[in-house]
mmCIF file of C-alpha atoms and ligand atoms in Angstrom:
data_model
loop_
_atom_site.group_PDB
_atom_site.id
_atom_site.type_symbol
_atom_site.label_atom_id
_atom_site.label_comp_id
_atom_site.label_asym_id
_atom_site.label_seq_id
_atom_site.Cartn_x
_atom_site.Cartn_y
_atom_site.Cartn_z
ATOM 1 C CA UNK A 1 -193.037 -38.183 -10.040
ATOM 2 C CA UNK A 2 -189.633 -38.884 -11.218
ATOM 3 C CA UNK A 3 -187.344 -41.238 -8.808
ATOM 4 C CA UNK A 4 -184.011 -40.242 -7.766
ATOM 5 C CA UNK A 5 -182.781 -42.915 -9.735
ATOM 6 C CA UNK A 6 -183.898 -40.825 -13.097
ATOM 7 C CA UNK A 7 -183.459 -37.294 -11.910
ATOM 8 C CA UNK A 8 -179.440 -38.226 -11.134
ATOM 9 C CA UNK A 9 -179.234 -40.420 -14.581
ATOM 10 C CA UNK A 10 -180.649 -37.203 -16.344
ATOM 11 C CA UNK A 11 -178.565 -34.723 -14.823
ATOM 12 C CA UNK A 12 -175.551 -36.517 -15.388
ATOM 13 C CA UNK A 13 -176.411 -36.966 -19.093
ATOM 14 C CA UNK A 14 -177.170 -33.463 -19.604
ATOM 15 C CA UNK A 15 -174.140 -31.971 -17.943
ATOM 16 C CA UNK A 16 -171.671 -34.885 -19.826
ATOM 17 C CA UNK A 17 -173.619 -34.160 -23.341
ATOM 18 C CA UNK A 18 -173.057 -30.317 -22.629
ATOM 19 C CA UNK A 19 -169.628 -30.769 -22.011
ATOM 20 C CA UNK A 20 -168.918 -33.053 -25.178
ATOM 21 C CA UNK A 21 -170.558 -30.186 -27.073
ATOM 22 C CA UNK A 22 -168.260 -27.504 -25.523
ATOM 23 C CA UNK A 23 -165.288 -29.511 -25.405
ATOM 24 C CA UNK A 24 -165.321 -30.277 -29.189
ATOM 25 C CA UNK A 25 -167.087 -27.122 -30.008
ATOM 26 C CA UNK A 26 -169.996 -29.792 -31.665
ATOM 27 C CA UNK A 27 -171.775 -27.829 -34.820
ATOM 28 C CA UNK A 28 -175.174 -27.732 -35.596
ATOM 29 C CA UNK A 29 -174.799 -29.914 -39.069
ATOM 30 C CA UNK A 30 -172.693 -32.299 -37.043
ATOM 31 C CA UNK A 31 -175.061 -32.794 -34.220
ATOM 32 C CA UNK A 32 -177.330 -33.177 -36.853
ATOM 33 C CA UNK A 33 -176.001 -36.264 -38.288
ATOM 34 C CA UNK A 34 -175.559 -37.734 -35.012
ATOM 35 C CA UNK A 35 -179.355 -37.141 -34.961
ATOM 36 C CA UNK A 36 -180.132 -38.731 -38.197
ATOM 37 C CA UNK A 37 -178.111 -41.284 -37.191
ATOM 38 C CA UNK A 38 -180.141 -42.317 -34.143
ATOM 39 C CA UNK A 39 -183.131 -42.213 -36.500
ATOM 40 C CA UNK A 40 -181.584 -44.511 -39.049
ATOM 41 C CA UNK A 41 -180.779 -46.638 -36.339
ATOM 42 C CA UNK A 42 -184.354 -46.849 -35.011
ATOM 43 C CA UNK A 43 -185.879 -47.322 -38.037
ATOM 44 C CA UNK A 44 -183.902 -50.317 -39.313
ATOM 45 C CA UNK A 45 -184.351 -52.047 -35.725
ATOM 46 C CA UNK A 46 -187.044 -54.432 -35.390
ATOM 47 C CA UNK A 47 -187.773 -58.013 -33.892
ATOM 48 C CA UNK A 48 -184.424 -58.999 -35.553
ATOM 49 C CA UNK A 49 -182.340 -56.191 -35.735
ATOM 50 C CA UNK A 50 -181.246 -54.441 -32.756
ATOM 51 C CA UNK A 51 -179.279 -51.290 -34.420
ATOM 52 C CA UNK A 52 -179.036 -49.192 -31.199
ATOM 53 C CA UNK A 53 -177.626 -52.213 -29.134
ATOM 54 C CA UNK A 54 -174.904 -53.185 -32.049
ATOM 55 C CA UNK A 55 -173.867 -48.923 -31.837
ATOM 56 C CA UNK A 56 -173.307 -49.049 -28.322
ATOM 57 C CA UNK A 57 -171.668 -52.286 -28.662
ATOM 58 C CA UNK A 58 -168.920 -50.819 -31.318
ATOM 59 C CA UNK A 59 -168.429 -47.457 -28.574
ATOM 60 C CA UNK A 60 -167.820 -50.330 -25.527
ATOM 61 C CA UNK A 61 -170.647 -49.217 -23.747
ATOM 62 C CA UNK A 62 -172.669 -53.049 -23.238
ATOM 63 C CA UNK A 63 -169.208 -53.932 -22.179
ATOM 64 C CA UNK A 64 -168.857 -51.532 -19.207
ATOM 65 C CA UNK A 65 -172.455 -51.790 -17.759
ATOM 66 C CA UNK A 66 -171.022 -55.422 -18.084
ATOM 67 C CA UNK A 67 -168.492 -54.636 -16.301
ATOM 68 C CA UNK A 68 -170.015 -52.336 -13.632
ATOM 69 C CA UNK A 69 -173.075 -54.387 -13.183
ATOM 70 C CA UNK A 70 -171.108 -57.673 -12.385
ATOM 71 C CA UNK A 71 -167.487 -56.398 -10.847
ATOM 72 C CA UNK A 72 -168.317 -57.529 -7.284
ATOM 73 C CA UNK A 73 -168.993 -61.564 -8.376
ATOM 74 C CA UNK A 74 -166.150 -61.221 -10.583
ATOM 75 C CA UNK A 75 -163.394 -59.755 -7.889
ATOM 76 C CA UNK A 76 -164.043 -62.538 -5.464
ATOM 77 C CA UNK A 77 -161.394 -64.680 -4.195
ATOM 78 C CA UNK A 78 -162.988 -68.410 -6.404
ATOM 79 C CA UNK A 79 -165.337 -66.725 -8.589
ATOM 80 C CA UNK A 80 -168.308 -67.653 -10.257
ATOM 81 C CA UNK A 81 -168.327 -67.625 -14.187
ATOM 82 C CA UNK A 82 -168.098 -63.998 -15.526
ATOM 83 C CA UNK A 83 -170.376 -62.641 -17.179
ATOM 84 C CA UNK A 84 -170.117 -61.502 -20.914
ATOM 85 C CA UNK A 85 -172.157 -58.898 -23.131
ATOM 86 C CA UNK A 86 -175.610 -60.346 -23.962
ATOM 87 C CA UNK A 87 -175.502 -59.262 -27.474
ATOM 88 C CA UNK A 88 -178.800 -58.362 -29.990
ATOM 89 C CA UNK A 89 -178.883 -62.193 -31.107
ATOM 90 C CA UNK A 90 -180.702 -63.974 -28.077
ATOM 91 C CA UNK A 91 -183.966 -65.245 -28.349
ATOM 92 C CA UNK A 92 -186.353 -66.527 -26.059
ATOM 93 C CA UNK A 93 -187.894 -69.971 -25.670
ATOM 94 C CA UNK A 94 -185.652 -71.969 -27.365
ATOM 95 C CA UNK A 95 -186.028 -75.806 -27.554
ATOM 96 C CA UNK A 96 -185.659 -77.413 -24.426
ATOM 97 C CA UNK A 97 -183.707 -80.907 -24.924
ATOM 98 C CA UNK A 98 -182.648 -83.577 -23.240
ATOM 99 C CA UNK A 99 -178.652 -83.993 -22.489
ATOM 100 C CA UNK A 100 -176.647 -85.387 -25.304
ATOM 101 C CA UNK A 101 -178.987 -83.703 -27.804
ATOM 102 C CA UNK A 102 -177.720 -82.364 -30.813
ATOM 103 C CA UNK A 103 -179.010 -78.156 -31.756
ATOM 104 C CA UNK A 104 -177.350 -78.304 -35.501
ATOM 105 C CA UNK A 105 -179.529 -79.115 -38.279
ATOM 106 C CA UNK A 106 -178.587 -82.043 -40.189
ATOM 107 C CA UNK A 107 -177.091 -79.624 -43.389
ATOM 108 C CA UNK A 108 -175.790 -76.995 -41.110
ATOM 109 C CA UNK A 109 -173.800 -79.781 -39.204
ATOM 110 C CA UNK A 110 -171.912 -81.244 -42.232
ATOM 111 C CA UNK A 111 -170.763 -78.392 -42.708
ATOM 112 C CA UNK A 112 -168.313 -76.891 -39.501
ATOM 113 C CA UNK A 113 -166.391 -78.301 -37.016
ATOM 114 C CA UNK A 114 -168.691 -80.941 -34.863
ATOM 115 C CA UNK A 115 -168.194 -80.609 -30.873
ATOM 116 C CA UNK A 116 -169.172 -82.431 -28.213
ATOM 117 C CA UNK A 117 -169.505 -79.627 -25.441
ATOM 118 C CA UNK A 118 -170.201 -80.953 -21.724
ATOM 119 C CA UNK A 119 -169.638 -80.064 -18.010
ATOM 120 C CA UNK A 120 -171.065 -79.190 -14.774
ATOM 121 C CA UNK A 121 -172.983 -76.272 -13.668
ATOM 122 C CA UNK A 122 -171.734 -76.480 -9.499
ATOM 123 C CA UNK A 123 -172.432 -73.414 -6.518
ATOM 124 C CA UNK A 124 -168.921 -71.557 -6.512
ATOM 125 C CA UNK A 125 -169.131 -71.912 -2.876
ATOM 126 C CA UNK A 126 -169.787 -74.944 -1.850
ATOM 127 C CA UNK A 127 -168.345 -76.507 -5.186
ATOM 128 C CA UNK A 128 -172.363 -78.676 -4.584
ATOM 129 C CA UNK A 129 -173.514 -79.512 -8.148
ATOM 130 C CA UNK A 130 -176.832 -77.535 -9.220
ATOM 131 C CA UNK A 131 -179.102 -79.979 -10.178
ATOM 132 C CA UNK A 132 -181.718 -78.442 -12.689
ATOM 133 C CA UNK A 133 -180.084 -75.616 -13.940
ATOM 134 C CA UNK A 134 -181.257 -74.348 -17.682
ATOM 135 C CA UNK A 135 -177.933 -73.975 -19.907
ATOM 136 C CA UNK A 136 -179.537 -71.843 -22.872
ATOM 137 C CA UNK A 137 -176.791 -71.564 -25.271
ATOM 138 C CA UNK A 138 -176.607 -70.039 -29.116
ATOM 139 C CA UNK A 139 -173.892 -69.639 -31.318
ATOM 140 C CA UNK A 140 -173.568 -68.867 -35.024
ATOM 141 C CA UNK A 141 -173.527 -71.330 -38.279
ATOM 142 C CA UNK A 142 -170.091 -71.412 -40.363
ATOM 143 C CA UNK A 143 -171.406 -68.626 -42.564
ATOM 144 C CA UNK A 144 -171.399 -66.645 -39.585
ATOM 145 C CA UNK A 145 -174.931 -65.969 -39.115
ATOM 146 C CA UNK A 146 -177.150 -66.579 -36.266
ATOM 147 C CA UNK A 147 -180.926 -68.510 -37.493
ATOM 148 C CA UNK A 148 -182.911 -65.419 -37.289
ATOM 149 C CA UNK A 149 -180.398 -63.616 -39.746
ATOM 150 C CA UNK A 150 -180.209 -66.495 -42.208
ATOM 151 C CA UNK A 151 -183.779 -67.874 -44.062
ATOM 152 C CA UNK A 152 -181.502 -71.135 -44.800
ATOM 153 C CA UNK A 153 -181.501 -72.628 -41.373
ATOM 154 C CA UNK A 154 -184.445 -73.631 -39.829
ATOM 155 C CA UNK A 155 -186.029 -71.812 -36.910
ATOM 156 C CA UNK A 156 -184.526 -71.910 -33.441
ATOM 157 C CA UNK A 157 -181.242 -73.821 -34.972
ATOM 158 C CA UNK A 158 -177.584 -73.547 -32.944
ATOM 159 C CA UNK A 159 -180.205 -72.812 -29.977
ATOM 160 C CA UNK A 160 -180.893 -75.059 -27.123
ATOM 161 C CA UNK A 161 -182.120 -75.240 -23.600
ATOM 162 C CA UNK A 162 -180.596 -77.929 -21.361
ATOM 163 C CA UNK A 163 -181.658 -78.950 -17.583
ATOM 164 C CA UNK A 164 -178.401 -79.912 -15.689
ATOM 165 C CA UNK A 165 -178.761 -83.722 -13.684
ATOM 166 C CA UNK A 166 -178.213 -84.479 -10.728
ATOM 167 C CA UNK A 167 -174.435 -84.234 -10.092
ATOM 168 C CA UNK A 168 -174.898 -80.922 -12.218
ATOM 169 C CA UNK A 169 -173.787 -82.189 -15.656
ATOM 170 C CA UNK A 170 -174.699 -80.830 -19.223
ATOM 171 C CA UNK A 171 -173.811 -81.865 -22.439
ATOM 172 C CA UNK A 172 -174.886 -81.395 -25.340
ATOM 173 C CA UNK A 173 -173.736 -81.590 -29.281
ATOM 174 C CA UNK A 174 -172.721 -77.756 -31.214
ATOM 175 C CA UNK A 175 -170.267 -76.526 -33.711
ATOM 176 C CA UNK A 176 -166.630 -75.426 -33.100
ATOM 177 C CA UNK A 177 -168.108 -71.323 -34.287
ATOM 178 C CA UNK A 178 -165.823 -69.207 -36.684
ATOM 179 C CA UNK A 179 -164.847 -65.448 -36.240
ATOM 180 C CA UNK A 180 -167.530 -63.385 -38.078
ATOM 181 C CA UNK A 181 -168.576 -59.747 -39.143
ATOM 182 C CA UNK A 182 -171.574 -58.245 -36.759
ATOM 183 C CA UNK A 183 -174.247 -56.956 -39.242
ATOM 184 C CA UNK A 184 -171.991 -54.023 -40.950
ATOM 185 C CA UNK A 185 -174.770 -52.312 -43.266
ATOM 186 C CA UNK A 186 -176.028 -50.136 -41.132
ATOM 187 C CA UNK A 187 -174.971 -47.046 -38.452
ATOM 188 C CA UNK A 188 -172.718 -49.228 -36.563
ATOM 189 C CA UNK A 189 -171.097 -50.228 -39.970
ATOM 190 C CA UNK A 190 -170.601 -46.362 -40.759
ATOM 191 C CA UNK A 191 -169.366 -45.430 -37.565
ATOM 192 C CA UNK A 192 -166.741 -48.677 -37.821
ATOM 193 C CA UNK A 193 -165.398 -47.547 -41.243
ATOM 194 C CA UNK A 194 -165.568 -43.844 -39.801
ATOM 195 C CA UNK A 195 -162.748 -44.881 -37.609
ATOM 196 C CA UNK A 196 -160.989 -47.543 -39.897
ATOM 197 C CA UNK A 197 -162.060 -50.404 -37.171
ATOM 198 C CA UNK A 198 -162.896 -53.899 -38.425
ATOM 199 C CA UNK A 199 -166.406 -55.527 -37.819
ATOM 200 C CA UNK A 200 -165.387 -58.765 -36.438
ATOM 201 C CA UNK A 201 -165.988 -60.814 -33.302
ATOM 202 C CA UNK A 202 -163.513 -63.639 -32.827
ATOM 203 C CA UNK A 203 -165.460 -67.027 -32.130
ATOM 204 C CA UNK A 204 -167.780 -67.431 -29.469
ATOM 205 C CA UNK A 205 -170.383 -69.298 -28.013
ATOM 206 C CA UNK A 206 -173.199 -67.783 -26.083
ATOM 207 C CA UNK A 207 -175.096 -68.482 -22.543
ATOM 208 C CA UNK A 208 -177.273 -67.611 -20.452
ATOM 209 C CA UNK A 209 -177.763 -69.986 -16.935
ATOM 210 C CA UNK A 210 -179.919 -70.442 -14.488
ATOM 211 C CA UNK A 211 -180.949 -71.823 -11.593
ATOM 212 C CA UNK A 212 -183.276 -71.324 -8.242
ATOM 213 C CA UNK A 213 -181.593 -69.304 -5.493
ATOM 214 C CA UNK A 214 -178.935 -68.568 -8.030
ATOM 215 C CA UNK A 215 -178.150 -65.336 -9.624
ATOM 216 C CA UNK A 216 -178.683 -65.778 -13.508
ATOM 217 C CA UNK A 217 -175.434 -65.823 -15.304
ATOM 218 C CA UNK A 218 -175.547 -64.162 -19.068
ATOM 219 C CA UNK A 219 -172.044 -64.883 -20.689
ATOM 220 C CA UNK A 220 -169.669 -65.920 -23.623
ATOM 221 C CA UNK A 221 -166.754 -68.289 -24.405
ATOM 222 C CA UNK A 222 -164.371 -67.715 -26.829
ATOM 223 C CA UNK A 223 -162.239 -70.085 -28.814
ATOM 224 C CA UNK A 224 -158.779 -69.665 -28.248
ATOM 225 C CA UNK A 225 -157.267 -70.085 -31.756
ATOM 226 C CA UNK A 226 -159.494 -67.928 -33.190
ATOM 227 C CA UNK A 227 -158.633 -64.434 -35.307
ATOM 228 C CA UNK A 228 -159.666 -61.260 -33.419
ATOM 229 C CA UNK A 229 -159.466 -62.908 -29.609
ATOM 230 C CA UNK A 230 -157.144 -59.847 -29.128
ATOM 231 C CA UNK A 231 -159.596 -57.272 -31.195
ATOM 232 C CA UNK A 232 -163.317 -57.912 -30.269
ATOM 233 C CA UNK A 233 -165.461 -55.191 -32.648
ATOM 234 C CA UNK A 234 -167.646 -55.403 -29.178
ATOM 235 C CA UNK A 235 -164.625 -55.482 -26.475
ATOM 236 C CA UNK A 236 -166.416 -58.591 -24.991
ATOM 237 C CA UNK A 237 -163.312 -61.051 -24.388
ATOM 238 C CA UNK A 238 -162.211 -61.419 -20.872
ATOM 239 C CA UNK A 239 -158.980 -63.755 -20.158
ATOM 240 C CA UNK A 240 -161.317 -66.259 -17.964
ATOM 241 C CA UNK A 241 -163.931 -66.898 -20.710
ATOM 242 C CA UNK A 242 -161.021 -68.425 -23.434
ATOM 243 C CA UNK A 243 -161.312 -72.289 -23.817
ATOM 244 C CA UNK A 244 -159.762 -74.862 -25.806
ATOM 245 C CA UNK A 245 -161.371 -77.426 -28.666
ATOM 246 C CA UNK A 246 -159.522 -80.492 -27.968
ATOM 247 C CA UNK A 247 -159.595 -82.831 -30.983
ATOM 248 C CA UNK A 248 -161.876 -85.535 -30.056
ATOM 249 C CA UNK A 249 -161.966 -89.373 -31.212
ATOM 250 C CA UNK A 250 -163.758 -92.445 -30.800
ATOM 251 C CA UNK A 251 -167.349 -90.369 -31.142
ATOM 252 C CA UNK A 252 -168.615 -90.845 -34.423
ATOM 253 C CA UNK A 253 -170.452 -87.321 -33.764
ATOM 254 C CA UNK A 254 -167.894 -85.326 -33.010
ATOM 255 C CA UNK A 255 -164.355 -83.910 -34.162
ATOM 256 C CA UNK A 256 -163.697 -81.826 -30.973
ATOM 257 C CA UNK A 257 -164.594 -81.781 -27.722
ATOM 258 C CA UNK A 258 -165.316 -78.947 -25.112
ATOM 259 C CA UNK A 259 -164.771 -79.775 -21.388
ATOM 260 C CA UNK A 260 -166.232 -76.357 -19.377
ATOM 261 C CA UNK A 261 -167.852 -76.496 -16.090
ATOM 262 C CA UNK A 262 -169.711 -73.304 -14.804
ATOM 263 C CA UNK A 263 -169.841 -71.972 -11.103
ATOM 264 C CA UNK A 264 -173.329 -69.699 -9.944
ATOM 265 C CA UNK A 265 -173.345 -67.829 -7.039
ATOM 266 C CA UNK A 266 -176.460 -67.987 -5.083
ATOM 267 C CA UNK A 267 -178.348 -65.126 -4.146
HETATM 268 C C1 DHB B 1 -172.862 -58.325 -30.910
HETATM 269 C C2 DHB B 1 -172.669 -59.380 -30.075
HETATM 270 C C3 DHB B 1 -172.688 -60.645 -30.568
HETATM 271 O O1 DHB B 1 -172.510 -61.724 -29.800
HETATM 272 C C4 DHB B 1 -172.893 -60.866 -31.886
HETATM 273 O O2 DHB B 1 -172.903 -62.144 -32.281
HETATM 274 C C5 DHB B 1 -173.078 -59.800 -32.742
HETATM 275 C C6 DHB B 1 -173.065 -58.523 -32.240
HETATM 276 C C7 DHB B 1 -172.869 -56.993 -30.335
HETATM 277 O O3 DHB B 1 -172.446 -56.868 -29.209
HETATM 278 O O4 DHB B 1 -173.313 -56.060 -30.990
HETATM 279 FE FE1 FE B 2 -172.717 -63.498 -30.834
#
């Protein structure tokens, strides 16, 4: 027996489809390629492609059920870290490491920008640090693709776990990331060049955190300098989640560093 949930989701589809079909007085050959479009999508999805995600992405959609999903944590008075899009590129299990660890390979690394990112995870509340709290993060290498997308970098690379202390701190060793193109050879990429729009995300690292008795976090932070802050192909940026690489010296590993704390909200 269908729940309420589905029969209202349904109906609402169905009268909103009907009406985008009336309103724009939709023919049958061009409902027909938004068909074969769908299919094209499915087919080229698999354990590392997620086509339908990056096609709702480029419409906004992730964005708003972002948005929707998360308004109340984000509206209150000293907020907890918004949340960002999840995006297609998240994996699970990646290696957990101990604080101060380094997730670049040893090539990949001589390559970009090396950045000594650290904080403290602390309830937005209280302002108690959260010891124990898992900091997954994963960001792209310079050539702008994630490890799943690239057979040059090793498995799990520019992917860590880390377990916060016990005043709440973090830290761990990444790359300053570069703007880059999301996958542009399929649907999404037609439907992007359909309406003359770029492919590019501007910089960004990715999280997810959490914690017991806190709410899970899933988010992004985005690199000030960077092309496309103002133009996300995904509409992911929000003001809050912009940070700044401060040139870093006296640590042999590192040419920048990236001070960023992160509040939770308990549930
Ligand atoms: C999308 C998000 C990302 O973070 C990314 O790296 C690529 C694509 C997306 O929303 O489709
Ligand atoms: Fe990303």
């Amino acid at each position: 027996k269908a729940s309420p949930r589905v029969r209202q989701l349904t109906a609402s589809l169905i009268q909103h489809l009907h009406d985008f079909a009336r309103e724009n007085e939709l023919t049958v050959d061009e409902w027909m390629e938004g068909v074969e479009l769908m299919n094209a999508a499915g087919r080229m999805s698999d354990s590392k492609r997620n086509e339908g995600q990056l096609l709702c992405d480029i419409l906004g959609l992730e964005s708003l059920v972002d948005e929707i999903t998360y308004k109340l944590a984000a509206s209150a008075p000293d907020h907890p870290t918004a949340t960002a899009i999840l995006g297609p590129f998240y994996r699970h299990n990646a290696p957990l490491l101990p604080n101060g660890a380094c997730i670049v390979s040893p090539e990949i690394n001589a390559q970009g920008d090396r950045t000594w990112m650290h904080g403290t995870v602390t309830d937005f509340v209280t302002g108690k640090p959260i010891e124990g709290a898992v900091v997954d993060v994963w960001h792209t290498a310079p050539n702008g693709l994630y490890e799943q997308q690239d057979p040059e970098q090793p498995e799990m690379n520019l992917r860590g776990r880390f377990r916060t202390g016990k005043e709440g701190e973090y830290g761990f060793y990444c790359l300053r990331p570069v703007p880059y193109p999301i996958p542009y050879d399929g649907p999404a990429g037609k439907v992007l060049k359909a309406l003359d729009r770029h492919p590019y995300r501007p910089a960004h690292i990715h999280f997810l955190l959490s914690a017991p008795g806190y709410k899970p976090i899933v988010t992004q932070i985005f690199d000030r300098q960077s092309k496309y802050i103002d133009d996300d192909a995904v509409f992911a940026v929000k003001d809050s989640l912009i940070v700044d690489f401060v040139p870093y010296q006296g640590d042999p590993k590192a040419d920048f560093e990236l001070p960023y704390d992160f509040k939770m909200a308990s549930f």
